[in-house]
Amino acid sequence: MGMVDTLVPGVSTLTRLVRYYSLYWALADIAGRRGWDAEQCRTVLRRSEVALALASRGNQVAAHGGDRVASLLDAGKVDELTELGRGSYSPRTWGFWSQYNGPSAVMGTVAVEGGALRPGRRDCPLAVRQMYALLLETAADRPIRPQEAVDLAGLAMDATGTADLGPLRELFTATRNGLHLATDWTGDDRTRRSTLRILARSAQLVPTASTWTDALYLSVAYGGRIRTDPVLSGEERASAWRGALLRRLSVGAWRRLWAELVSEVSENGSATKDDLHEWISAEATAVTVQDFVASWPALVDDENEPSPAEQQLRAEHPPVLADLAVLLAGGRRKEQLTGRSRAAFLGRYPERKQFLDPNWVANRHREHANGTMAALARSFVDDMLAQSRRVALRKLKFDTRGRMKLFTKLHERNGRYYAVGAEGAGNVGLRVEQLEFMAGQLGFTEPSGDRLVITPLAETLLDLHT
């Protein structure tokens, strides 16, 4: 799912609080003006992060490390809050900067030179510098005391009307003074704006969806809205999102099947390949692959646009059989998608013929078209076991004593497989949840019971008026 990196620049699965973007923006600015080295930057950064946690303590939206800070305060370990080491608010040397480092560089707010934070290509606005002035001046001298948190209430995660919101809105939407001029912004900036427009428009089109992700599937992955809607039809990246969303369904199916396989081994203590073949055969069906596929709902509608067949298949079949069906559907989708959608669906390097990708599944489908679903499922088990071994060997490391260390939940010895823990069955993230949460902090959405509401502010900045 490398396409998500391309479609959501400046946001990661770990960036969910906009306040940290502005904190590091202001810190990089003062560090550059005063020539702070890496050690001084790190010290001020750690003290500042603790200060944000103190200012947000007890609030509805907690800061990163908030629980740890509260625990240390309750234990009377105030002096240890910002010190380096596992006993502090964060065991990581640079605290939570590692989560925002790459995104901040993409945003252009921070650069790193010799390990020290420095201003990026986007100058820190005076209002943001003034907002953090007291905090950074104090943190440069000493740690912030818990009793001083009341003076920093305006820096809390859920503080409203703060001076950084305007500049952050401009960064996220690639606007200046409420207008978007493409030549003023980088390709990543324009892509981030495009993704926000697509997401917000999807929420407008399907306000009854439970999340932005659901709205995105209904508006972009399926149906013809990316061709007919006045906003979506003008966003070429909507087609790329369609391909990424549909590919994610296949990725999720593989992850769930693998988790089920590992669980089967764990529950039985161990298993041979024959045992796993017997398990998957019982979960599949004895009908032929050809007949099973013929019983599906159509993958495309009358306009030759993708239809939500995968959702129907998951609703109609038991979990393992449903995932097998979703994989087969993915193998057929590649022949139905075109242009940017097909390119995004197949990934950045489709010519490499990657293991378990839609091309691989399509080949397995052809091989077993006249055989049973159970036989196809057994071949998928073999494929997953082989891929697990390949990945484990790729991650192989040697410790200081020269012993091999394999990072895998499934180990094979003398033909038997042993599990050393459960595998997560969750699907890969799209970073849409993070964007949705941050959009609320930026004033682009507002809570409204069971409906998705896009604010007039977002409609203006993202040009959603139709």
Short mmCIF file of C-alpha atoms in Angstrom, two decimals, residues 1-12 106 188 191 348 430-431:
data_model
loop_
_atom_site.label_atom_id
_atom_site.label_comp_id
_atom_site.label_asym_id
_atom_site.label_seq_id
_atom_site.Cartn_x
_atom_site.Cartn_y
_atom_site.Cartn_z
CA MET A 1 0.00 0.00 0.00
CA GLY A 2 2.80 2.39 -0.86
CA MET A 3 0.28 4.44 -2.84
CA VAL A 4 -1.05 5.83 0.47
CA ASP A 5 2.32 7.53 1.03
CA THR A 6 1.81 9.30 -2.27
CA LEU A 7 -1.82 10.25 -1.69
CA VAL A 8 -1.52 11.52 1.90
CA PRO A 9 1.80 13.42 2.09
CA GLY A 10 2.57 15.07 5.40
CA VAL A 11 0.39 12.69 7.41
CA SER A 12 1.35 9.33 8.91
CA VAL A 106 7.07 17.18 3.81
CA ASP A 188 2.93 17.14 -2.20
CA THR A 191 -1.85 16.26 -3.40
CA ARG A 348 4.17 1.27 -7.94
CA LEU A 430 -5.27 4.65 4.88
CA ARG A 431 -4.42 7.61 7.14
#
